[in-house]
Short mmCIF file of C-alpha atoms in Angstrom, two decimals:
data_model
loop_
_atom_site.label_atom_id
_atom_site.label_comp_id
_atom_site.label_asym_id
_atom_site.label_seq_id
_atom_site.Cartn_x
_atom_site.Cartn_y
_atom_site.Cartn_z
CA UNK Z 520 0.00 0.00 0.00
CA UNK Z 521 1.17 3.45 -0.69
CA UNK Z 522 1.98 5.30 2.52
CA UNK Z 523 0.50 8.57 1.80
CA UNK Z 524 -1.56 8.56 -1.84
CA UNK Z 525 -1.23 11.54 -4.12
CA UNK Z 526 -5.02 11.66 -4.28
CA UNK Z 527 -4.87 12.79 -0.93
CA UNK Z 528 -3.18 15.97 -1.72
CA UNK Z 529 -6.39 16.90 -4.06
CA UNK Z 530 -9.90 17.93 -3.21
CA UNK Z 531 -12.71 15.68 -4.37
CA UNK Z 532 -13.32 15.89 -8.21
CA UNK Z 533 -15.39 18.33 -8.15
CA UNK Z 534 -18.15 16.89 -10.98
CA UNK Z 535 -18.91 14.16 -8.65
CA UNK Z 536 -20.60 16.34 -6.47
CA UNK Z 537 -23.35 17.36 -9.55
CA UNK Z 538 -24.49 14.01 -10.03
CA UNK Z 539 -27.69 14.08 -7.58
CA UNK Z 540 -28.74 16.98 -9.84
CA UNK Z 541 -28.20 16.02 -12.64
CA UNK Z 542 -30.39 12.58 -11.49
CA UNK Z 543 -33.36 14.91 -11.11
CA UNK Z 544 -32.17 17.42 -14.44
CA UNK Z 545 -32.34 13.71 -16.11
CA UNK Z 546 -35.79 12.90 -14.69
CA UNK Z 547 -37.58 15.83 -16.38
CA UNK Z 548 -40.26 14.40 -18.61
CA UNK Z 549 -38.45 16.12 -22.05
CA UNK Z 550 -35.13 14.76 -20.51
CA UNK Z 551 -32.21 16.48 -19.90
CA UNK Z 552 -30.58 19.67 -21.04
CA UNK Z 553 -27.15 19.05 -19.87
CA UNK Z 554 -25.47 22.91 -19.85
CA UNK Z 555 -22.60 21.70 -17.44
CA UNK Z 556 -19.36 20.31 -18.32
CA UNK Z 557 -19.43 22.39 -22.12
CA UNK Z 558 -18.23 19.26 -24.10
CA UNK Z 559 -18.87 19.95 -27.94
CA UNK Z 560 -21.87 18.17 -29.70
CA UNK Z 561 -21.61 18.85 -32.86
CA UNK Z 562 -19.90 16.86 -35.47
CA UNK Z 563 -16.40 16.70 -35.90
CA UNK Z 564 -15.64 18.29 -39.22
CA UNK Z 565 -15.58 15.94 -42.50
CA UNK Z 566 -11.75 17.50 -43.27
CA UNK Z 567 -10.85 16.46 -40.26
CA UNK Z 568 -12.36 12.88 -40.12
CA UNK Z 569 -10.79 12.19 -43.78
CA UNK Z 570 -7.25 13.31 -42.41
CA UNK Z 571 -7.88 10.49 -39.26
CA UNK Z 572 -9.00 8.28 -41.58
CA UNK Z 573 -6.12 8.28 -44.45
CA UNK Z 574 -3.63 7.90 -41.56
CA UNK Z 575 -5.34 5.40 -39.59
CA UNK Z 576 -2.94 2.76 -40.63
CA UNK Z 577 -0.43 3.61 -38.35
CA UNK Z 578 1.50 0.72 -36.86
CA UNK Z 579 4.70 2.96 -35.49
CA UNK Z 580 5.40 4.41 -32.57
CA UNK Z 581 4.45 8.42 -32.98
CA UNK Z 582 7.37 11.24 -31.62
CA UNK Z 583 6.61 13.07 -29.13
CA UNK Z 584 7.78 16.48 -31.38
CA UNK Z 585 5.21 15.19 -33.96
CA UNK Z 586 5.90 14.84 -37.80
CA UNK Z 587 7.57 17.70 -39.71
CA UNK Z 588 4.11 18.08 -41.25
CA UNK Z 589 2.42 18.68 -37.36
CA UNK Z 590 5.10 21.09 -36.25
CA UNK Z 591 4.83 23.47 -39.76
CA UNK Z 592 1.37 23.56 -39.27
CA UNK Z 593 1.52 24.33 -35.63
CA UNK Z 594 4.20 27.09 -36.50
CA UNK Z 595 2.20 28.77 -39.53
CA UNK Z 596 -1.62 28.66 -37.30
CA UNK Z 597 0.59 30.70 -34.52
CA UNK Z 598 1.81 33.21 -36.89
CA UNK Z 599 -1.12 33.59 -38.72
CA UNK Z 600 -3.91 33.30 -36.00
CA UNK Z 601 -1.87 34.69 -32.91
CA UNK Z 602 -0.07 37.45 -35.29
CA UNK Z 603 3.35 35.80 -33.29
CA UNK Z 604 6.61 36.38 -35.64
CA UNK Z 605 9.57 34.37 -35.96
CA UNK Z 606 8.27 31.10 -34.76
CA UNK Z 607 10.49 28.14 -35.29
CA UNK Z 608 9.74 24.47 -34.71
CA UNK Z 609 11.93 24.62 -31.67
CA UNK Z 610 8.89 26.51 -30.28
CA UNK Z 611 5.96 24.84 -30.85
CA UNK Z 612 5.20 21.23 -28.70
CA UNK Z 613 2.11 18.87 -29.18
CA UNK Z 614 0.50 17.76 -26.35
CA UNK Z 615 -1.73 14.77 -25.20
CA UNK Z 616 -4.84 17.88 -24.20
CA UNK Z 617 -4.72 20.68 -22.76
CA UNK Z 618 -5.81 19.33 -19.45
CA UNK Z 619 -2.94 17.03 -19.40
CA UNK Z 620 -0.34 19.57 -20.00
CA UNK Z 621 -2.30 21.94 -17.04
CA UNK Z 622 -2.23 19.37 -14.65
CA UNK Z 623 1.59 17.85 -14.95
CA UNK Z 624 3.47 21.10 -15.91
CA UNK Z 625 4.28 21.96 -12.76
CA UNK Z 626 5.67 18.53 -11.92
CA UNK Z 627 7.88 18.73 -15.32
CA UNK Z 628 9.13 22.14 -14.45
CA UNK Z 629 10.79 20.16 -11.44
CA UNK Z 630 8.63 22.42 -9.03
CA UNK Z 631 7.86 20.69 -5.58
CA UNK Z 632 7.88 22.05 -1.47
CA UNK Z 633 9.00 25.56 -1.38
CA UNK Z 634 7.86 26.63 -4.92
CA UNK Z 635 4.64 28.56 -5.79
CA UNK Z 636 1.93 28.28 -8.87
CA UNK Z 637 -0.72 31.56 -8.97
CA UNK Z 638 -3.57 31.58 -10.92
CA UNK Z 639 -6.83 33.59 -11.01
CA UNK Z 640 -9.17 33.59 -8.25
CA UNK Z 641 -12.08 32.29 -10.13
CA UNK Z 642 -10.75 29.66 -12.93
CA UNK Z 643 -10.26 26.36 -14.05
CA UNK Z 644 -9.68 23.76 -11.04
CA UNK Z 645 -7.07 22.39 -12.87
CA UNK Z 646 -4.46 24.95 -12.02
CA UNK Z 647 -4.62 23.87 -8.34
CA UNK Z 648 -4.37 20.55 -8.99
CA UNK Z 649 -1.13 20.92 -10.90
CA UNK Z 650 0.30 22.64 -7.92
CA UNK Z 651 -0.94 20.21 -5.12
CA UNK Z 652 0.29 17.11 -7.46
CA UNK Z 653 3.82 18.63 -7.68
CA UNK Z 654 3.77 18.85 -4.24
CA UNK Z 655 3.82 23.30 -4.49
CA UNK Z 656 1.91 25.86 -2.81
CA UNK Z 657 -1.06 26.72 -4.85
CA UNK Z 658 -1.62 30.88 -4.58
CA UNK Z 659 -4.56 33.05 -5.91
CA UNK Z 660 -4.88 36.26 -7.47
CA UNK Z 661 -7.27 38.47 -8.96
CA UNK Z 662 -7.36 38.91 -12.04
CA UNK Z 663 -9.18 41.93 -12.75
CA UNK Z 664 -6.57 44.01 -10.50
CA UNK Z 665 -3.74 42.22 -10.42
CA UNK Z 666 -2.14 43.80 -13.39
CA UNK Z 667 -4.39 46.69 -13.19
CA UNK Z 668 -2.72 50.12 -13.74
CA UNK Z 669 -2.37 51.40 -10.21
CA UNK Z 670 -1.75 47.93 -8.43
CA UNK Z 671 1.23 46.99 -10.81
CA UNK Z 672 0.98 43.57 -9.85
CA UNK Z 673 1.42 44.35 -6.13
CA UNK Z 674 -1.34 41.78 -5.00
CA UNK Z 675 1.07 38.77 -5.19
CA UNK Z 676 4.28 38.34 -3.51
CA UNK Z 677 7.10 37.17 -6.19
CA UNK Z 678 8.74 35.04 -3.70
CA UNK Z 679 9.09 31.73 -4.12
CA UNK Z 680 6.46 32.00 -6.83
CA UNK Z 681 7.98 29.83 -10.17
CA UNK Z 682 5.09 29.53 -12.27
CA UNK Z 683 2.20 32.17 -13.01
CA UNK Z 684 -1.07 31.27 -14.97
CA UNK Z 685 -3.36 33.72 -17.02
CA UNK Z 686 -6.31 32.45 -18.94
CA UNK Z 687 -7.82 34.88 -21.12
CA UNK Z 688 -10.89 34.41 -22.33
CA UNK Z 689 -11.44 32.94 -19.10
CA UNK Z 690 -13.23 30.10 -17.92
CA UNK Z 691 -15.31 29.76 -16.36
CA UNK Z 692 -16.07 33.85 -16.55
CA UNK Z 693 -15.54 34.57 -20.00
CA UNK Z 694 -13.62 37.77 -18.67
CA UNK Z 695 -11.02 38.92 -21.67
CA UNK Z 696 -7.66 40.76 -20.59
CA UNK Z 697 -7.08 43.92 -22.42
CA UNK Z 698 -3.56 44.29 -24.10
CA UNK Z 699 -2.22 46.58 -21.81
CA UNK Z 700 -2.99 44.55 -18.87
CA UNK Z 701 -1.47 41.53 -20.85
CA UNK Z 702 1.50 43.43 -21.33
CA UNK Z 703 2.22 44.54 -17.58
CA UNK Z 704 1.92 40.57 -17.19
CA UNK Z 705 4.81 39.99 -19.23
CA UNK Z 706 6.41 42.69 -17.81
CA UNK Z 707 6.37 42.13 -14.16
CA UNK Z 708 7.00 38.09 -14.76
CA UNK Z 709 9.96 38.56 -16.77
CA UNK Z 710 10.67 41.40 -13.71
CA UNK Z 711 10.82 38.68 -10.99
CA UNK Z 712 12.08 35.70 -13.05
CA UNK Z 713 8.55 34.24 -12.93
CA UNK Z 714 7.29 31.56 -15.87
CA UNK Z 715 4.24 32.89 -17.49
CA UNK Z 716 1.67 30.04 -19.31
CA UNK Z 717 -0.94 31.82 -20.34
CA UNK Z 718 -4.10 29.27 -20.97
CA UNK Z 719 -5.45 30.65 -24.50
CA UNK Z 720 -8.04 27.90 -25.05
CA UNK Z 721 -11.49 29.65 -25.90
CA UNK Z 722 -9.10 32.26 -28.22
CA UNK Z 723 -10.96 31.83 -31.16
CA UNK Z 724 -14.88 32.30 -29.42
CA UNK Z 725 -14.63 36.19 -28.60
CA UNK Z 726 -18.30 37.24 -28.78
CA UNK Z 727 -17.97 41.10 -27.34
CA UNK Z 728 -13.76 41.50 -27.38
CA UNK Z 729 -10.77 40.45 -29.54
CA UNK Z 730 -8.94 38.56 -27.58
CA UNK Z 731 -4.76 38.78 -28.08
CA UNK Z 732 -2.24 36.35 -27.42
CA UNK Z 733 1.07 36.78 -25.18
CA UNK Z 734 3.17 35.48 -28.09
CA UNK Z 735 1.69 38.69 -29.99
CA UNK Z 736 4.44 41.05 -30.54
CA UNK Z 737 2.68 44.18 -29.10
CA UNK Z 738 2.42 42.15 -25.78
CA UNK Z 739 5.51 39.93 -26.01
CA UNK Z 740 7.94 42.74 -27.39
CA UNK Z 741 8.82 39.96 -30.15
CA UNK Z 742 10.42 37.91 -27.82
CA UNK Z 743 9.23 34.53 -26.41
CA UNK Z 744 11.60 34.52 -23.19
CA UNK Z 745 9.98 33.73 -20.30
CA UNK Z 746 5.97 32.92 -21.82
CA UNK Z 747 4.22 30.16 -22.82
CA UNK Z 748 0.71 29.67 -24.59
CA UNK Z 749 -1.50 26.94 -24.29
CA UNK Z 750 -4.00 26.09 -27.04
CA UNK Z 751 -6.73 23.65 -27.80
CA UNK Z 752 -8.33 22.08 -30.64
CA UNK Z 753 -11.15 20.62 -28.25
CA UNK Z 754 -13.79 23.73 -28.86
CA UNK Z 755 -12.82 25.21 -32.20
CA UNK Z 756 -12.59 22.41 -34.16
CA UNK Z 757 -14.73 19.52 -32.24
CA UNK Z 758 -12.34 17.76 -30.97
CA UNK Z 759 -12.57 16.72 -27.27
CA UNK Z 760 -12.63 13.41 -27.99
CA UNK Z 761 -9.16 13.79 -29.98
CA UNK Z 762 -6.90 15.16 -27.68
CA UNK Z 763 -5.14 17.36 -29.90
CA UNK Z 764 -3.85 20.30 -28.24
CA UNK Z 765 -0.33 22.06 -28.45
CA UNK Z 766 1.65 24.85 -26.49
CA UNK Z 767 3.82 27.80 -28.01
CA UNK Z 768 6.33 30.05 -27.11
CA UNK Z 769 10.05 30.20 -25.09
CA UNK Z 770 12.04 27.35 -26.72
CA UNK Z 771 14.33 26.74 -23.72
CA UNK Z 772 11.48 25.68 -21.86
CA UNK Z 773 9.60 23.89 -24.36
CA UNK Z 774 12.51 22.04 -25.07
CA UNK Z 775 13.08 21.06 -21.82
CA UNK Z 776 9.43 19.75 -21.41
CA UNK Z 777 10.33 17.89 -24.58
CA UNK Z 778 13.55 16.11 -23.09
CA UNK Z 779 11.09 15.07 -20.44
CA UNK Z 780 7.99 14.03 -22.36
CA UNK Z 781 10.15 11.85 -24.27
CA UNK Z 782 11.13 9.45 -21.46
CA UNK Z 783 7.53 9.92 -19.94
CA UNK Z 784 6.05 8.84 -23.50
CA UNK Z 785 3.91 11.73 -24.00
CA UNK Z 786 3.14 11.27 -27.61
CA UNK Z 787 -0.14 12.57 -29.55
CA UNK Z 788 -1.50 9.17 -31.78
CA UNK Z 789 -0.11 9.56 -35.34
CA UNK Z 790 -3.90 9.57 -36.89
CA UNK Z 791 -4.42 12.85 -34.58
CA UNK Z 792 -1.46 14.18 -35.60
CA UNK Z 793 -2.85 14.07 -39.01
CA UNK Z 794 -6.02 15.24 -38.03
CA UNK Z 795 -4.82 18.08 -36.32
CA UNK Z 796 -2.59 19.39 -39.40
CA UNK Z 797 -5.95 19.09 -41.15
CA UNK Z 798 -8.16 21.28 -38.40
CA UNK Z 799 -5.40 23.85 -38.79
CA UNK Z 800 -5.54 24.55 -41.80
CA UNK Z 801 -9.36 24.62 -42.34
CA UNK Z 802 -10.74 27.88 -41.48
CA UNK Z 803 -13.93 27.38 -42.55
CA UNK Z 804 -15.50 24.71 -40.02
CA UNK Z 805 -14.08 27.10 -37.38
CA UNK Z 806 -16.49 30.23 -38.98
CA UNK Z 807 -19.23 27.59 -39.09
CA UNK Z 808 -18.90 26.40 -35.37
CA UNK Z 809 -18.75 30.31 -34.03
CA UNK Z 810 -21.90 30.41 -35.86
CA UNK Z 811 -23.55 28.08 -34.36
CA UNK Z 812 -22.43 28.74 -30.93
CA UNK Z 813 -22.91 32.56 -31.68
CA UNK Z 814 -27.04 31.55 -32.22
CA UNK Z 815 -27.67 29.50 -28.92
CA UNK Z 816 -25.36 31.79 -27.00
CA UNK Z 817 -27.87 34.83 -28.13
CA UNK Z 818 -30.77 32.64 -27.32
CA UNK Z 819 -29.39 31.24 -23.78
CA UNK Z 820 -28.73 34.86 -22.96
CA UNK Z 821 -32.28 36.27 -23.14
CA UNK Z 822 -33.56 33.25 -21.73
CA UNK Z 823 -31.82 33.64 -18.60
CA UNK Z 824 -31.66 37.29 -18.34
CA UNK Z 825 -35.67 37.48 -19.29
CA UNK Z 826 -35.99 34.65 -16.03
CA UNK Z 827 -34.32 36.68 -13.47
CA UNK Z 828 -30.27 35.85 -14.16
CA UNK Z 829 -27.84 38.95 -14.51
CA UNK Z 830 -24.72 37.88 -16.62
CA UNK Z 831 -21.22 39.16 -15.89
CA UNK Z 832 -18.58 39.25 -18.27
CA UNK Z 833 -19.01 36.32 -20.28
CA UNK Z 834 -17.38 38.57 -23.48
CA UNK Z 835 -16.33 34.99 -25.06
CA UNK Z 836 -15.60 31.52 -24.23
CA UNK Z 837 -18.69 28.92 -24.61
CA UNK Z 838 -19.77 30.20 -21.25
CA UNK Z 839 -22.42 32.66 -19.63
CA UNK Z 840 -21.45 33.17 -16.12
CA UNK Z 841 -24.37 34.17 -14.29
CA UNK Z 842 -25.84 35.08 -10.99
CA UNK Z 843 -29.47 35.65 -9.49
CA UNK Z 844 -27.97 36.74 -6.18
CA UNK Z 845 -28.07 33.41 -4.17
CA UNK Z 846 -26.07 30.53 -3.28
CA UNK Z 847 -24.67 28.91 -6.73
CA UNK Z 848 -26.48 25.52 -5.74
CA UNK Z 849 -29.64 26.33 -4.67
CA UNK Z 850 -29.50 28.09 -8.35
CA UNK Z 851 -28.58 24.84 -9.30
CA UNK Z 852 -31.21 22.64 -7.57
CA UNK Z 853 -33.90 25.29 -8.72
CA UNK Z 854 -32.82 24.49 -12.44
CA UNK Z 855 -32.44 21.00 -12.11
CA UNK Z 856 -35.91 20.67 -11.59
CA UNK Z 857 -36.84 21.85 -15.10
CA UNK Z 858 -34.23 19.52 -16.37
CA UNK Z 859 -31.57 21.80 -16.65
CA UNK Z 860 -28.22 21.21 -15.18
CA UNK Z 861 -25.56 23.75 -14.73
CA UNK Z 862 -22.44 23.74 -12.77
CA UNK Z 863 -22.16 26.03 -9.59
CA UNK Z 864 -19.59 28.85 -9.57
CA UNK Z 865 -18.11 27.27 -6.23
CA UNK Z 866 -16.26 24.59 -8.49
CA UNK Z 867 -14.24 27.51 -9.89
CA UNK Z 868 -12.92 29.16 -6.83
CA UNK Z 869 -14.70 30.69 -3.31
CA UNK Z 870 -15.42 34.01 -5.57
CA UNK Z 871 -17.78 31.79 -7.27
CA UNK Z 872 -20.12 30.70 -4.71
CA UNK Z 873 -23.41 32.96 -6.03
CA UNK Z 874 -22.79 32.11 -9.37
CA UNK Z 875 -23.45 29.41 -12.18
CA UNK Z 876 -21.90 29.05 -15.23
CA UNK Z 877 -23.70 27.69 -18.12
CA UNK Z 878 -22.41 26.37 -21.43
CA UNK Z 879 -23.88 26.70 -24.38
CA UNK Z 880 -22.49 23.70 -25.89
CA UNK Z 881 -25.74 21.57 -26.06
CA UNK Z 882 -27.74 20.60 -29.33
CA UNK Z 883 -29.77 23.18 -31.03
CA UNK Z 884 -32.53 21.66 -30.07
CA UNK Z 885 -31.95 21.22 -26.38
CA UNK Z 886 -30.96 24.90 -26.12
CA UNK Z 887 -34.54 25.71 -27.45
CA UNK Z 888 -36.05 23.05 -25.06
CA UNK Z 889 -34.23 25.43 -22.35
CA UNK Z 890 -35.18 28.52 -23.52
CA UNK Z 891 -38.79 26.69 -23.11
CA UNK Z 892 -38.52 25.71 -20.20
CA UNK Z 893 -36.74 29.00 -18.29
CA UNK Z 894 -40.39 31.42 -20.18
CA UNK Z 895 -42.89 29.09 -18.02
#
């Protein structure tokens, strides 16, 4: 028997806690209208099923750098989506999801007792867990006045702090950082000596704001030193079920976490490989999924603002994060009785505790039966 189980060091997954909920959500005589987790349902685009397909006979082993083919297309979709210049293939690093790579960085970056990981006050649980599974002090901040102009990043102590997350669009609050405050970011990291991975997920789903990367060079001065970006393939392009995600930026560390993921066997399958030179290259099925998410987010809005919800931020992402001024799961248990389920703002930090977030990642037609449901 192990003497003291990582799992200890973690809180409980948080979804687990949902599932009497989403028991009585599922009990509703029309069923469910599941507006929790935010896993895509639509299908995953025909370019990107042929590419899976024609490489589907792969016997090999895979790299862990990915083909020549993966790493040009990962280097052209930063310069020409993220406006980043001078990106070699010594920058660019596939990865096995995004949630993998949030979760274990902190162990790869050799941090441990004595080292700190900050990340917003209100985000993804992930970040924490990183910390607690490498064994480092996990640290909050604000993120709306953190890098604000008059607090100049004075909210968090720089000492013993190794590893700094932003995540902009955020989840789950759909809060965008504006380019200045980006900028201060990079500034006062590179200041203390502080790694900056800055989680750039939802990117591509700005509804009200442009969102900007770090690698751009009127945030990153043109220089990569010191910053990392994470990006998925899981929302734009369908692909949850793939795994096909990738970081970008400083090459020193990204080929250190390449040394690493090479004994630890941290290799994308070849067929998504394939698929994901495909996805990048495609623009088209990501114009046709914004659409589609661009129509149920307009009608989830009015159906929960019209029943009594007041939404905050939520500028982009697949998220509304909203509030009707109570505890987040008594909001919850009040929707789960007309069959929908949402997940309470508590999983996302104490900040959250009078909020919900809801995705708007379900079928067209259970985001009408919703919108039904929240006018009776």
């Amino acid at each position: 028997m192990v003497s003291s189980p990582v799992s200890s060091r973690l809180p409980v997954f948080p979804w687990d806690r949902l599932e009497p909920y989403k028991a009585t959500a599922a009990a509703h005589p029309d069923g469910i209208v599941d507006l929790s987790v935010g896993t895509p349902v639509d299908p995953v685009p025909a370019v990107v099923q042929r590419a899976l397909a024609a490489a589907a006979d792969s016997p090999g082993y895979p790299t862990v750098w990915g083909t020549p083919a993966l790493r040009e297309a990962l280097t052209s979709w930063v310069e020409r989506r993220l406006g980043a210049r001078g990106v070699a293939e010594e920058n660019v690093l596939p990865v096995v999801g995004s949630k993998e790579l949030v979760a274990w960085l902190p162990t790869q970056l050799g941090l441990g007792p004595g080292d700190k990981v900050a990340y917003p006050r209100l985000a993804y649980p992930t970040y924490e867990v990183g910390a607690r599974l490498a064994g480092a002090e996990p640290v909050v901040y604000d993120a709306e006045t953190f890098f604000a102009a008059d607090a100049a990043g004075t909210e968090l102590d720089p000492s013993g702090l190794k590893l700094l997350w932003l995540n902009s669009p955020s989840n789950p609050t759909g809060q965008v950082l504006s380019a200045e405050q980006l900028r201060r970011a990079v500034a006062w990291a590179r200041e203390h000596g502080v790694l900056l991975v800055s989680d750039e997920c939802y990117l591509e789903l700005g509804w009200e704001a442009d969102p900007v990367s770090v690698l751009h060079p009127e945030i990153c001065g043109g220089s990569f030193e010191g910053i990392v970006a994470v990006h998925s393939l899981s929302k734009r392009s369908n692909l949850a079920g793939y795994r096909a995600a990738f970081i970008a930026g400083d090459a020193g560390v990204l080929g250190e976490l390449l040394r690493i993921r090479k004994h630890g066997g941290m290799m994308v399958a070849a067929p998504v490989q394939a698929a994901t030179v495909a996805a990048l290259a495609d623009d088209t099925h990501v114009a046709e999924q914004r659409a589609r998410y661009a129509h149920r987010r307009t009608a989830l809005r009015a159906a929960f603002e019209g029943a009594g919800f007041r939404i905050e931020h939520s500028e982009a992402s697949l998220y509304l994060w909203a509030t009707r001024d109570e505890p987040c799961w008594d909001t919850v248990a009040e929707l789960s009785k007309r069959g929908i389920l949402v997940a309470p703002g508590e999983f996302y930090g104490a900040a959250g505790e009078r909020f919900v977030r809801i995705a708007f990642t379900a079928t067209d037609e259970r985001v009408q039966a919703a919108v039904q449901r929240l006018s009776e």
